[in-house]
């Protein structure tokens, strides 16, 4: 596909017209207003089986195209996403709730194009492991076959690209199963990407949990890329056991941030805020519990309250807003009850904690909770919403022990004016990524994955490509 043949979709309605079934389907409502966005097809396990069969038939031809042709296809897909970026962002905003503005819907669509391009650019050359008088051994990465990708509702487009781009790059074909809460975003994105790909290299099955379950047990799926909750991850490990499937699990997190006593509260407040509240807190690697040294505890709380007051929350299509609603009622109820429990325990709400019952939509206000016990459920459970507990500590050992005290370890951060000291603390934290003076900043070139019950397997970069290939040694 050359640049002049790129198809541009001007509006979200243009995209909806292409992806909605002619009748019936699941009605998807805007979480900010309750208004209908559109209808998504309700695909069945039978539809999944047909898609897998078609993916299997297409895989050999896709692999045979070779790396160069697949690189061109992924770059063309990135062009196509960019050409329809605003229509995609508006649809995403209406379905997911996240605002167009700020690090939200437009940012997510931009990241889709960036990840497609970056993934196209990585090279995974065969490695020569041994080459001496005794012989030669080479390590190659072959396509696995058909990859099943199952995604969540928080960053539905971007996470789909994280899964599909390396899978396609390595010569696999892909069947995606989006979250039942946000299927329209993924259907539209795949429609756009597919303008640059051969038929059946990439398909979407828009179904519920039963379809996800069937995918993970299916004999003709060679690998599952899963991003979602830890409990679903465990169910997938069980259901994929009989076929000894390869799986990458990007699961829940409860990331700790540790603010050392030498940090500058005012200088870091904005970055701390976005580390916790990006996507209104509905982010796997968001800062979900903040440990602050007692010497600067009050000034950090004060600085965060000030920043929180500058961040408007509201309907996503209003350009003023940078925070949106929770995506669904179940998530709203989780956040509400965790904050209520924290209040009942005597914790101090600095701001928020009082949703407006009259307001339509699943809006929960930006909430900061101080003087909270480390054993409180708002600290120990993944709130996945705009409510940050701030815990006071006295010694660094105590802070590290609290940070490492949970059975998850996706990301973490250390905040300090002294990078060397921050690095020493970082090395003692049990998390897949530890950021210094920032939180949650992912990069397509840098591997990302969890420790403990936050999952296993790596995404992004050349390491990510390796997880979508079958290693094969040739020895002679
Ligand atoms: P979820 O586990 O409820 O659902 C995720 C997907 O799994 C959905 O598509 C769902 O239909 C499907 N599913 C449900 N049951 C299944 C089963 N038994 N077999 C196969 N598929 C099944 O997660 P969610 O609520 O959509 O997402 C939020 C969670 O995802 C949070 O815990 C968050 O931390 C995590 N997350 C992790 C990352 C990461 O990179 N580690 C990124 C984003 C979100």
Short mmCIF file of C-alpha atoms and ligand atoms in Angstrom, two decimals:
data_model
loop_
_atom_site.label_atom_id
_atom_site.label_comp_id
_atom_site.label_asym_id
_atom_site.label_seq_id
_atom_site.Cartn_x
_atom_site.Cartn_y
_atom_site.Cartn_z
CA UNK A 1 0.00 0.00 0.00
CA UNK A 2 1.49 3.35 -0.96
CA UNK A 3 0.74 6.55 0.91
CA UNK A 4 -1.71 7.79 -1.73
CA UNK A 5 -3.93 4.72 -1.29
CA UNK A 6 -4.39 5.16 2.46
CA UNK A 7 -8.04 5.21 3.37
CA UNK A 8 -9.04 7.97 5.76
CA UNK A 9 -12.07 7.74 8.03
CA UNK A 10 -13.10 11.26 8.93
CA UNK A 11 -15.46 10.62 11.82
CA UNK A 12 -16.23 8.07 14.51
CA UNK A 13 -19.62 7.52 12.87
CA UNK A 14 -17.89 6.53 9.61
CA UNK A 15 -16.08 3.84 11.57
CA UNK A 16 -19.19 2.77 13.47
CA UNK A 17 -21.06 2.32 10.20
CA UNK A 18 -18.49 -0.29 9.17
CA UNK A 19 -18.18 -2.30 12.35
CA UNK A 20 -21.73 -2.51 13.69
CA UNK A 21 -23.86 -5.57 12.85
CA UNK A 22 -26.84 -4.92 10.56
CA UNK A 23 -29.14 -5.76 13.47
CA UNK A 24 -28.89 -6.74 17.12
CA UNK A 25 -25.59 -6.86 18.94
CA UNK A 26 -24.41 -5.61 22.31
CA UNK A 27 -25.34 -2.00 23.05
CA UNK A 28 -22.37 0.03 24.25
CA UNK A 29 -23.09 3.19 26.24
CA UNK A 30 -20.86 6.18 26.92
CA UNK A 31 -19.69 5.89 30.55
CA UNK A 32 -19.71 9.69 30.88
CA UNK A 33 -23.29 10.27 29.78
CA UNK A 34 -25.07 6.92 29.54
CA UNK A 35 -25.86 7.71 25.89
CA UNK A 36 -25.65 4.94 23.32
CA UNK A 37 -22.39 4.87 21.37
CA UNK A 38 -23.17 1.93 19.12
CA UNK A 39 -23.68 -1.82 18.89
CA UNK A 40 -20.95 -4.43 18.83
CA UNK A 41 -21.33 -7.83 17.21
CA UNK A 42 -21.81 -10.64 19.74
CA UNK A 43 -19.58 -13.31 18.35
CA UNK A 44 -19.90 -16.88 19.57
CA UNK A 45 -17.47 -19.72 20.15
CA UNK A 46 -18.49 -20.96 16.66
CA UNK A 47 -17.35 -17.62 15.20
CA UNK A 48 -14.10 -17.96 17.13
CA UNK A 49 -13.52 -21.41 15.67
CA UNK A 50 -14.07 -20.08 12.12
CA UNK A 51 -11.69 -17.18 12.74
CA UNK A 52 -8.99 -19.51 14.05
CA UNK A 53 -9.41 -21.76 11.02
CA UNK A 54 -9.03 -18.78 8.68
CA UNK A 55 -6.02 -17.52 10.66
CA UNK A 56 -4.40 -20.94 10.40
CA UNK A 57 -4.96 -21.00 6.63
CA UNK A 58 -3.49 -17.50 6.23
CA UNK A 59 -0.45 -18.03 8.45
CA UNK A 60 1.85 -19.80 6.03
CA UNK A 61 1.45 -17.14 3.35
CA UNK A 62 1.98 -14.32 5.87
CA UNK A 63 5.14 -15.97 7.19
CA UNK A 64 6.37 -16.63 3.65
CA UNK A 65 6.21 -12.90 2.82
CA UNK A 66 9.33 -12.48 4.94
CA UNK A 67 10.44 -9.81 7.39
CA UNK A 68 10.87 -7.01 4.84
CA UNK A 69 7.32 -7.23 3.53
CA UNK A 70 5.92 -7.46 7.03
CA UNK A 71 7.92 -4.37 8.07
CA UNK A 72 6.38 -2.47 5.16
CA UNK A 73 2.89 -3.70 6.12
CA UNK A 74 3.28 -2.59 9.76
CA UNK A 75 4.56 0.84 8.71
CA UNK A 76 1.62 1.17 6.32
CA UNK A 77 -0.69 0.20 9.17
CA UNK A 78 0.85 3.01 11.25
CA UNK A 79 0.18 5.45 8.37
CA UNK A 80 -3.42 4.26 8.21
CA UNK A 81 -3.90 4.78 11.96
CA UNK A 82 -2.46 8.28 11.70
CA UNK A 83 -4.70 9.13 8.74
CA UNK A 84 -7.82 8.28 10.79
CA UNK A 85 -6.43 9.32 14.18
CA UNK A 86 -9.10 11.84 15.15
CA UNK A 87 -12.01 9.52 14.26
CA UNK A 88 -10.41 6.71 16.26
CA UNK A 89 -9.76 9.01 19.23
CA UNK A 90 -13.34 10.28 19.29
CA UNK A 91 -14.73 6.74 19.21
CA UNK A 92 -12.31 5.67 21.95
CA UNK A 93 -13.28 8.64 24.08
CA UNK A 94 -16.99 7.92 23.70
CA UNK A 95 -16.68 4.23 24.45
CA UNK A 96 -13.94 4.18 27.10
CA UNK A 97 -14.72 7.58 28.65
CA UNK A 98 -11.17 8.96 28.57
CA UNK A 99 -10.92 12.58 27.41
CA UNK A 100 -9.60 13.46 23.98
CA UNK A 101 -7.17 15.86 25.58
CA UNK A 102 -4.28 15.22 28.03
CA UNK A 103 -2.53 11.83 28.15
CA UNK A 104 -5.73 10.15 27.02
CA UNK A 105 -7.53 9.26 23.76
CA UNK A 106 -5.41 11.15 21.21
CA UNK A 107 -2.31 10.10 23.11
CA UNK A 108 -3.46 6.44 22.98
CA UNK A 109 -4.07 6.52 19.22
CA UNK A 110 -0.67 8.19 18.75
CA UNK A 111 0.93 5.41 20.80
CA UNK A 112 -0.70 2.80 18.53
CA UNK A 113 1.06 4.27 15.49
CA UNK A 114 4.32 4.70 17.41
CA UNK A 115 4.31 1.09 18.61
CA UNK A 116 3.51 -0.25 15.13
CA UNK A 117 6.45 1.68 13.70
CA UNK A 118 8.88 0.83 16.48
CA UNK A 119 7.97 -2.86 16.35
CA UNK A 120 8.51 -2.83 12.59
CA UNK A 121 12.00 -1.44 13.14
CA UNK A 122 13.34 -4.08 15.53
CA UNK A 123 15.71 -6.70 14.15
CA UNK A 124 15.88 -10.19 15.59
CA UNK A 125 18.83 -11.78 13.86
CA UNK A 126 19.77 -15.44 14.35
CA UNK A 127 22.40 -15.75 17.06
CA UNK A 128 25.58 -17.77 16.59
CA UNK A 129 26.06 -19.43 19.97
CA UNK A 130 29.01 -21.66 19.18
CA UNK A 131 31.42 -21.53 16.25
CA UNK A 132 34.65 -23.42 16.77
CA UNK A 133 36.49 -26.48 15.59
CA UNK A 134 33.86 -28.67 17.33
CA UNK A 135 30.98 -27.25 15.31
CA UNK A 136 28.45 -24.46 15.07
CA UNK A 137 25.16 -23.78 16.87
CA UNK A 138 22.70 -21.07 15.79
CA UNK A 139 19.58 -19.84 17.55
CA UNK A 140 16.71 -18.87 15.24
CA UNK A 141 13.22 -17.60 16.00
CA UNK A 142 10.44 -19.11 13.84
CA UNK A 143 6.81 -18.05 13.79
CA UNK A 144 4.69 -19.79 16.42
CA UNK A 145 1.56 -20.03 14.25
CA UNK A 146 -1.74 -18.49 15.40
CA UNK A 147 -1.64 -16.08 18.34
CA UNK A 148 -4.74 -15.41 20.44
CA UNK A 149 -4.77 -11.98 22.09
CA UNK A 150 -7.13 -11.10 24.94
CA UNK A 151 -7.31 -7.52 26.20
CA UNK A 152 -8.76 -5.28 28.92
CA UNK A 153 -10.92 -2.16 28.78
CA UNK A 154 -8.56 0.50 30.14
CA UNK A 155 -6.24 1.11 27.14
CA UNK A 156 -8.08 -1.07 24.63
CA UNK A 157 -6.44 0.17 21.43
CA UNK A 158 -2.89 0.57 22.69
CA UNK A 159 -2.79 -2.80 24.44
CA UNK A 160 -4.19 -4.52 21.33
CA UNK A 161 -1.29 -3.04 19.35
CA UNK A 162 1.19 -4.15 22.02
CA UNK A 163 -0.06 -7.67 21.39
CA UNK A 164 -0.70 -7.75 17.66
CA UNK A 165 2.33 -5.81 16.35
CA UNK A 166 5.11 -8.16 17.56
CA UNK A 167 2.96 -11.21 16.78
CA UNK A 168 2.47 -10.12 13.16
CA UNK A 169 6.06 -8.94 12.81
CA UNK A 170 7.25 -12.44 13.68
CA UNK A 171 5.07 -14.06 11.01
CA UNK A 172 2.16 -15.21 13.15
CA UNK A 173 -1.46 -14.52 12.37
CA UNK A 174 -3.61 -13.07 15.13
CA UNK A 175 -7.13 -13.44 16.51
CA UNK A 176 -7.99 -10.68 19.01
CA UNK A 177 -10.66 -10.88 21.70
CA UNK A 178 -11.30 -7.39 23.10
CA UNK A 179 -12.94 -6.69 26.43
CA UNK A 180 -16.73 -6.87 26.24
CA UNK A 181 -16.74 -3.31 27.69
CA UNK A 182 -14.72 -1.75 24.86
CA UNK A 183 -15.11 -3.83 21.68
CA UNK A 184 -15.95 -0.93 19.33
CA UNK A 185 -12.57 0.76 19.79
CA UNK A 186 -10.72 -2.43 18.94
CA UNK A 187 -13.01 -3.36 16.04
CA UNK A 188 -12.48 0.10 14.53
CA UNK A 189 -8.73 0.06 15.07
CA UNK A 190 -8.41 -3.38 13.47
CA UNK A 191 -10.57 -2.26 10.55
CA UNK A 192 -8.12 0.58 9.94
CA UNK A 193 -5.01 -1.57 10.40
CA UNK A 194 -6.45 -4.22 8.11
CA UNK A 195 -6.44 -1.78 5.19
CA UNK A 196 -2.67 -2.49 5.19
CA UNK A 197 -2.68 -6.24 5.80
CA UNK A 198 -3.58 -9.33 3.76
CA UNK A 199 -6.87 -11.03 4.52
CA UNK A 200 -7.13 -12.95 7.80
CA UNK A 201 -3.68 -12.02 9.07
CA UNK A 202 -5.55 -10.13 11.80
CA UNK A 203 -9.13 -10.76 12.95
CA UNK A 204 -11.31 -9.71 15.88
CA UNK A 205 -13.82 -11.87 17.66
CA UNK A 206 -16.04 -9.63 19.71
CA UNK A 207 -17.31 -11.97 22.37
CA UNK A 208 -17.55 -12.42 26.12
CA UNK A 209 -15.64 -14.45 28.67
CA UNK A 210 -16.86 -17.74 27.17
CA UNK A 211 -15.09 -16.83 23.90
CA UNK A 212 -11.91 -15.90 25.81
CA UNK A 213 -12.02 -19.18 27.68
CA UNK A 214 -12.53 -21.21 24.49
CA UNK A 215 -9.60 -19.39 22.89
CA UNK A 216 -7.24 -20.28 25.73
CA UNK A 217 -8.13 -23.99 25.49
CA UNK A 218 -8.20 -24.16 21.67
CA UNK A 219 -5.86 -26.71 20.07
CA UNK A 220 -5.15 -24.48 17.07
CA UNK A 221 -3.98 -21.48 19.11
CA UNK A 222 -0.23 -21.62 19.67
CA UNK A 223 0.23 -18.71 22.02
CA UNK A 224 -1.94 -16.51 24.20
CA UNK A 225 -1.06 -12.87 24.82
CA UNK A 226 -3.16 -11.85 27.81
CA UNK A 227 -3.51 -8.50 29.51
CA UNK A 228 -6.03 -8.24 32.32
CA UNK A 229 -6.59 -9.12 35.95
CA UNK A 230 -4.54 -11.57 37.96
CA UNK A 231 -7.59 -13.77 38.66
CA UNK A 232 -8.31 -14.16 34.92
CA UNK A 233 -4.61 -14.82 34.34
CA UNK A 234 -4.79 -17.73 36.75
CA UNK A 235 -7.86 -19.12 34.97
CA UNK A 236 -5.96 -18.90 31.67
CA UNK A 237 -2.98 -20.82 33.05
CA UNK A 238 -5.39 -23.60 34.03
CA UNK A 239 -7.37 -23.71 30.78
CA UNK A 240 -4.27 -23.62 28.59
CA UNK A 241 -2.57 -26.49 30.43
CA UNK A 242 -3.88 -29.33 28.28
CA UNK A 243 -2.39 -27.85 25.12
CA UNK A 244 0.85 -26.69 26.82
CA UNK A 245 0.30 -23.30 25.25
CA UNK A 246 2.85 -20.52 25.38
CA UNK A 247 1.45 -17.59 27.36
CA UNK A 248 2.47 -14.05 28.13
CA UNK A 249 0.62 -12.67 31.14
CA UNK A 250 0.47 -8.93 31.82
CA UNK A 251 -1.65 -8.88 34.97
CA UNK A 252 -2.74 -6.56 37.72
CA UNK A 253 -0.41 -4.36 39.70
CA UNK A 254 -0.41 -2.29 42.85
CA UNK A 255 2.61 -0.11 42.18
CA UNK A 256 4.35 1.58 45.07
CA UNK A 257 6.07 4.94 44.87
CA UNK A 258 8.65 5.84 47.53
CA UNK A 259 9.44 9.51 48.12
CA UNK A 260 12.81 9.91 49.82
CA UNK A 261 13.32 12.74 52.35
CA UNK A 262 15.51 14.77 49.98
CA UNK A 263 12.87 15.03 47.23
CA UNK A 264 11.45 18.41 46.24
CA UNK A 265 7.66 18.18 46.76
CA UNK A 266 6.65 21.07 44.52
CA UNK A 267 9.01 20.12 41.67
CA UNK A 268 7.75 16.54 41.46
CA UNK A 269 4.05 17.03 42.27
CA UNK A 270 2.84 17.18 38.66
CA UNK A 271 4.73 14.00 37.67
CA UNK A 272 3.58 12.22 40.82
CA UNK A 273 0.00 13.19 40.04
CA UNK A 274 0.07 11.84 36.50
CA UNK A 275 1.92 8.73 37.64
CA UNK A 276 -1.12 7.94 39.76
CA UNK A 277 -4.01 9.49 37.88
CA UNK A 278 -3.21 8.84 34.21
CA UNK A 279 -6.36 7.50 32.56
CA UNK A 280 -8.16 8.45 35.79
CA UNK A 281 -6.18 5.79 37.64
CA UNK A 282 -7.31 2.96 35.35
CA UNK A 283 -3.81 1.93 34.34
CA UNK A 284 -1.97 -1.29 35.14
CA UNK A 285 1.32 0.40 35.95
CA UNK A 286 -0.08 3.49 37.68
CA UNK A 287 1.20 4.58 41.04
CA UNK A 288 -1.38 3.03 43.38
CA UNK A 289 0.16 3.57 46.85
CA UNK A 290 2.51 6.39 47.76
CA UNK A 291 5.02 6.09 50.61
CA UNK A 292 6.32 9.48 51.79
CA UNK A 293 9.01 10.16 54.39
CA UNK A 294 7.66 11.83 57.54
CA UNK A 295 9.93 14.88 57.13
CA UNK A 296 8.21 15.99 53.93
CA UNK A 297 4.87 14.17 54.28
CA UNK A 298 2.78 17.32 54.81
CA UNK A 299 4.42 19.27 52.01
CA UNK A 300 3.98 16.39 49.52
CA UNK A 301 0.30 16.10 50.49
CA UNK A 302 -0.15 19.86 50.10
CA UNK A 303 1.58 19.93 46.69
CA UNK A 304 -0.54 17.04 45.42
CA UNK A 305 -3.76 18.68 46.58
CA UNK A 306 -2.77 21.81 44.69
CA UNK A 307 -2.09 19.91 41.44
CA UNK A 308 -5.29 17.85 41.82
CA UNK A 309 -7.27 21.09 41.96
CA UNK A 310 -5.95 22.08 38.52
CA UNK A 311 -7.09 18.95 36.67
CA UNK A 312 -10.65 19.16 35.33
CA UNK A 313 -12.69 15.97 35.16
CA UNK A 314 -15.69 15.58 32.87
CA UNK A 315 -17.10 14.40 29.57
CA UNK A 316 -14.30 13.27 27.26
CA UNK A 317 -15.30 15.23 24.17
CA UNK A 318 -15.01 18.52 26.09
CA UNK A 319 -11.47 19.71 25.34
CA UNK A 320 -11.13 21.25 28.82
CA UNK A 321 -11.13 17.91 30.58
CA UNK A 322 -8.08 15.79 31.29
CA UNK A 323 -9.73 13.24 33.60
CA UNK A 324 -12.82 11.18 32.79
CA UNK A 325 -15.27 8.74 34.35
CA UNK A 326 -14.61 5.18 35.44
CA UNK A 327 -15.29 3.01 32.43
CA UNK A 328 -18.00 0.89 34.04
CA UNK A 329 -20.27 0.70 37.04
CA UNK A 330 -18.51 -2.31 38.58
CA UNK A 331 -15.25 -0.34 38.69
CA UNK A 332 -17.06 2.71 40.11
CA UNK A 333 -18.43 0.52 42.91
CA UNK A 334 -14.98 -0.94 43.69
CA UNK A 335 -13.44 2.53 44.03
CA UNK A 336 -16.40 3.86 46.07
CA UNK A 337 -16.34 1.04 48.55
CA UNK A 338 -12.54 1.10 49.01
CA UNK A 339 -12.59 4.84 49.74
CA UNK A 340 -15.57 4.43 52.07
CA UNK A 341 -13.73 1.70 53.98
CA UNK A 342 -10.67 3.95 54.26
CA UNK A 343 -12.84 6.79 55.62
CA UNK A 344 -14.51 4.44 58.11
CA UNK A 345 -11.07 3.41 59.36
CA UNK A 346 -10.29 7.02 60.28
CA UNK A 347 -8.06 7.89 57.30
CA UNK A 348 -8.07 11.56 56.30
CA UNK A 349 -9.53 12.50 52.91
CA UNK A 350 -7.54 15.48 51.64
CA UNK A 351 -9.64 15.98 48.54
CA UNK A 352 -12.49 14.09 46.81
CA UNK A 353 -14.14 10.99 48.24
CA UNK A 354 -17.60 12.42 47.66
CA UNK A 355 -19.11 11.36 44.30
CA UNK A 356 -22.06 13.45 43.16
CA UNK A 357 -25.10 11.16 43.09
CA UNK A 358 -26.93 13.60 40.78
CA UNK A 359 -24.25 13.58 38.09
CA UNK A 360 -24.85 11.15 35.21
CA UNK A 361 -22.00 8.80 34.32
CA UNK A 362 -19.54 6.87 36.46
CA UNK A 363 -17.59 9.87 37.71
CA UNK A 364 -15.58 9.43 40.88
CA UNK A 365 -13.74 12.60 41.93
CA UNK A 366 -9.96 12.79 42.21
CA UNK A 367 -9.30 11.54 45.74
CA UNK A 368 -6.22 11.75 47.96
CA UNK A 369 -6.29 9.84 51.25
CA UNK A 370 -3.69 10.60 53.96
CA UNK A 371 -2.90 9.10 57.37
CA UNK A 372 -3.93 5.68 56.19
CA UNK A 373 -2.70 2.38 57.59
CA UNK A 374 -0.60 0.22 55.29
CA UNK A 375 -2.94 -2.73 55.90
CA UNK A 376 -6.03 -0.79 54.74
CA UNK A 377 -7.73 -2.35 51.68
CA UNK A 378 -7.33 0.91 49.72
CA UNK A 379 -3.59 0.21 49.99
CA UNK A 380 -3.49 -3.58 49.67
CA UNK A 381 -6.05 -4.00 46.86
CA UNK A 382 -5.81 -2.68 43.31
CA UNK A 383 -8.21 0.29 43.32
CA UNK A 384 -7.86 0.92 39.55
CA UNK A 385 -9.38 4.36 39.82
CA UNK A 386 -8.74 7.96 40.93
CA UNK A 387 -8.07 7.39 44.65
CA UNK A 388 -4.49 7.48 45.94
CA UNK A 389 -3.55 6.41 49.48
CA UNK A 390 -0.53 8.28 50.93
CA UNK A 391 1.29 6.40 53.68
CA UNK A 392 3.86 7.96 56.04
CA UNK A 393 7.16 6.16 56.77
CA UNK A 394 10.15 6.82 59.03
CA UNK A 395 13.01 4.71 57.66
CA UNK A 396 13.89 3.62 54.13
CA UNK A 397 14.00 -0.01 55.23
CA UNK A 398 10.44 0.29 56.46
CA UNK A 399 9.30 1.87 53.16
CA UNK A 400 10.95 -0.88 51.10
CA UNK A 401 9.42 -3.58 53.27
CA UNK A 402 5.96 -2.07 52.78
CA UNK A 403 6.53 -1.66 49.02
CA UNK A 404 7.54 -5.33 48.73
CA UNK A 405 4.82 -6.56 51.05
CA UNK A 406 2.24 -7.52 48.41
CA UNK A 407 2.09 -10.50 46.06
CA UNK A 408 2.18 -8.30 42.93
CA UNK A 409 5.09 -6.36 41.40
CA UNK A 410 4.47 -4.68 38.05
CA UNK A 411 6.06 -1.22 38.36
CA UNK A 412 7.36 1.00 41.15
CA UNK A 413 9.09 4.36 41.51
CA UNK A 414 11.58 6.18 43.70
CA UNK A 415 11.56 9.97 43.99
CA UNK A 416 14.70 11.79 45.11
CA UNK A 417 17.12 14.60 44.26
CA UNK A 418 19.95 12.07 44.55
CA UNK A 419 19.85 9.66 41.58
CA UNK A 420 22.58 7.40 43.02
CA UNK A 421 20.64 6.90 46.23
CA UNK A 422 17.42 6.41 44.29
CA UNK A 423 19.08 3.67 42.21
CA UNK A 424 20.17 1.85 45.36
CA UNK A 425 16.63 1.88 46.67
CA UNK A 426 15.29 0.86 43.24
CA UNK A 427 17.50 -2.24 43.21
CA UNK A 428 15.80 -3.45 46.41
CA UNK A 429 12.23 -3.17 45.09
CA UNK A 430 10.48 -6.25 43.74
CA UNK A 431 8.96 -4.96 40.50
CA UNK A 432 9.46 -5.52 36.77
CA UNK A 433 10.25 -1.83 36.21
CA UNK A 434 11.39 0.76 38.73
CA UNK A 435 11.24 4.34 37.50
CA UNK A 436 13.19 7.19 39.09
CA UNK A 437 11.41 10.55 39.37
CA UNK A 438 8.66 9.35 37.01
CA UNK A 439 6.12 6.54 36.98
CA UNK A 440 4.53 4.44 34.26
CA UNK A 441 6.55 5.83 31.36
CA UNK A 442 6.64 2.94 28.89
CA UNK A 443 8.77 2.91 25.76
CA UNK A 444 8.43 0.55 22.78
CA UNK A 445 12.21 -0.13 22.87
CA UNK A 446 12.30 -1.09 26.54
CA UNK A 447 11.02 -4.48 27.76
CA UNK A 448 8.05 -4.39 30.11
CA UNK A 449 6.62 -7.13 32.30
CA UNK A 450 5.71 -8.07 35.84
CA UNK A 451 7.20 -9.96 38.75
CA UNK A 452 5.30 -12.14 41.25
CA UNK A 453 1.57 -12.33 40.47
CA UNK A 454 1.75 -9.40 38.04
CA UNK A 455 2.55 -11.97 35.38
CA UNK A 456 5.38 -13.32 33.29
CA UNK A 457 6.84 -12.87 29.83
CA UNK A 458 8.08 -9.59 28.41
CA UNK A 459 6.56 -7.20 25.89
CA UNK A 460 8.27 -4.51 23.74
CA UNK A 461 11.63 -4.31 22.08
CA UNK A 462 13.61 -7.23 20.75
CA UNK A 463 12.83 -9.15 23.96
CA UNK A 464 9.16 -8.77 23.11
CA UNK A 465 9.72 -10.19 19.61
CA UNK A 466 11.43 -13.21 21.13
CA UNK A 467 8.28 -13.97 23.11
CA UNK A 468 6.33 -14.19 19.83
CA UNK A 469 8.76 -16.60 18.19
CA UNK A 470 9.54 -20.25 18.60
CA UNK A 471 13.24 -20.61 19.43
CA UNK A 472 14.95 -23.23 17.28
CA UNK A 473 18.57 -24.31 17.47
CA UNK A 474 20.35 -25.47 14.32
CA UNK A 475 23.47 -27.35 15.23
CA UNK A 476 26.06 -28.85 12.92
P1 LIG B 1 -10.32 -8.94 33.15
O1 LIG B 1 -9.33 -9.96 33.58
O2 LIG B 1 -11.62 -8.89 33.84
O3 LIG B 1 -10.66 -9.08 31.60
C1 LIG B 1 -9.65 -9.03 30.62
C2 LIG B 1 -10.10 -9.85 29.41
O4 LIG B 1 -10.17 -11.22 29.74
C3 LIG B 1 -11.45 -9.48 28.85
O5 LIG B 1 -11.35 -9.46 27.45
C4 LIG B 1 -12.33 -10.62 29.32
O6 LIG B 1 -13.43 -10.87 28.47
C5 LIG B 1 -11.38 -11.78 29.26
N1 LIG B 1 -11.71 -12.92 30.12
C6 LIG B 1 -12.42 -12.93 31.27
N2 LIG B 1 -12.45 -14.17 31.80
C7 LIG B 1 -11.74 -14.97 30.97
C8 LIG B 1 -11.37 -16.35 31.00
N3 LIG B 1 -11.74 -17.16 31.98
N4 LIG B 1 -10.60 -16.81 30.00
C9 LIG B 1 -10.16 -16.00 29.01
N5 LIG B 1 -10.50 -14.69 28.92
C10 LIG B 1 -11.26 -14.17 29.90
O7 LIG B 1 -9.54 -7.54 33.28
P2 LIG B 1 -10.12 -6.07 33.05
O8 LIG B 1 -11.00 -5.74 34.21
O9 LIG B 1 -10.64 -5.91 31.67
O10 LIG B 1 -8.78 -5.19 33.14
C11 LIG B 1 -8.30 -4.62 34.30
C12 LIG B 1 -7.13 -5.42 34.84
O11 LIG B 1 -6.12 -5.55 33.84
C13 LIG B 1 -6.43 -4.75 36.01
O12 LIG B 1 -6.11 -5.71 36.99
C14 LIG B 1 -5.16 -4.19 35.39
O13 LIG B 1 -4.10 -3.99 36.31
C15 LIG B 1 -4.85 -5.24 34.39
N6 LIG B 1 -3.96 -4.70 33.33
C16 LIG B 1 -2.68 -5.13 33.26
C17 LIG B 1 -1.81 -4.60 32.30
C18 LIG B 1 -0.37 -5.02 32.21
O14 LIG B 1 0.27 -4.68 31.22
N7 LIG B 1 0.16 -5.76 33.15
C19 LIG B 1 -2.28 -3.64 31.40
C20 LIG B 1 -3.61 -3.23 31.49
C21 LIG B 1 -4.44 -3.78 32.46
#
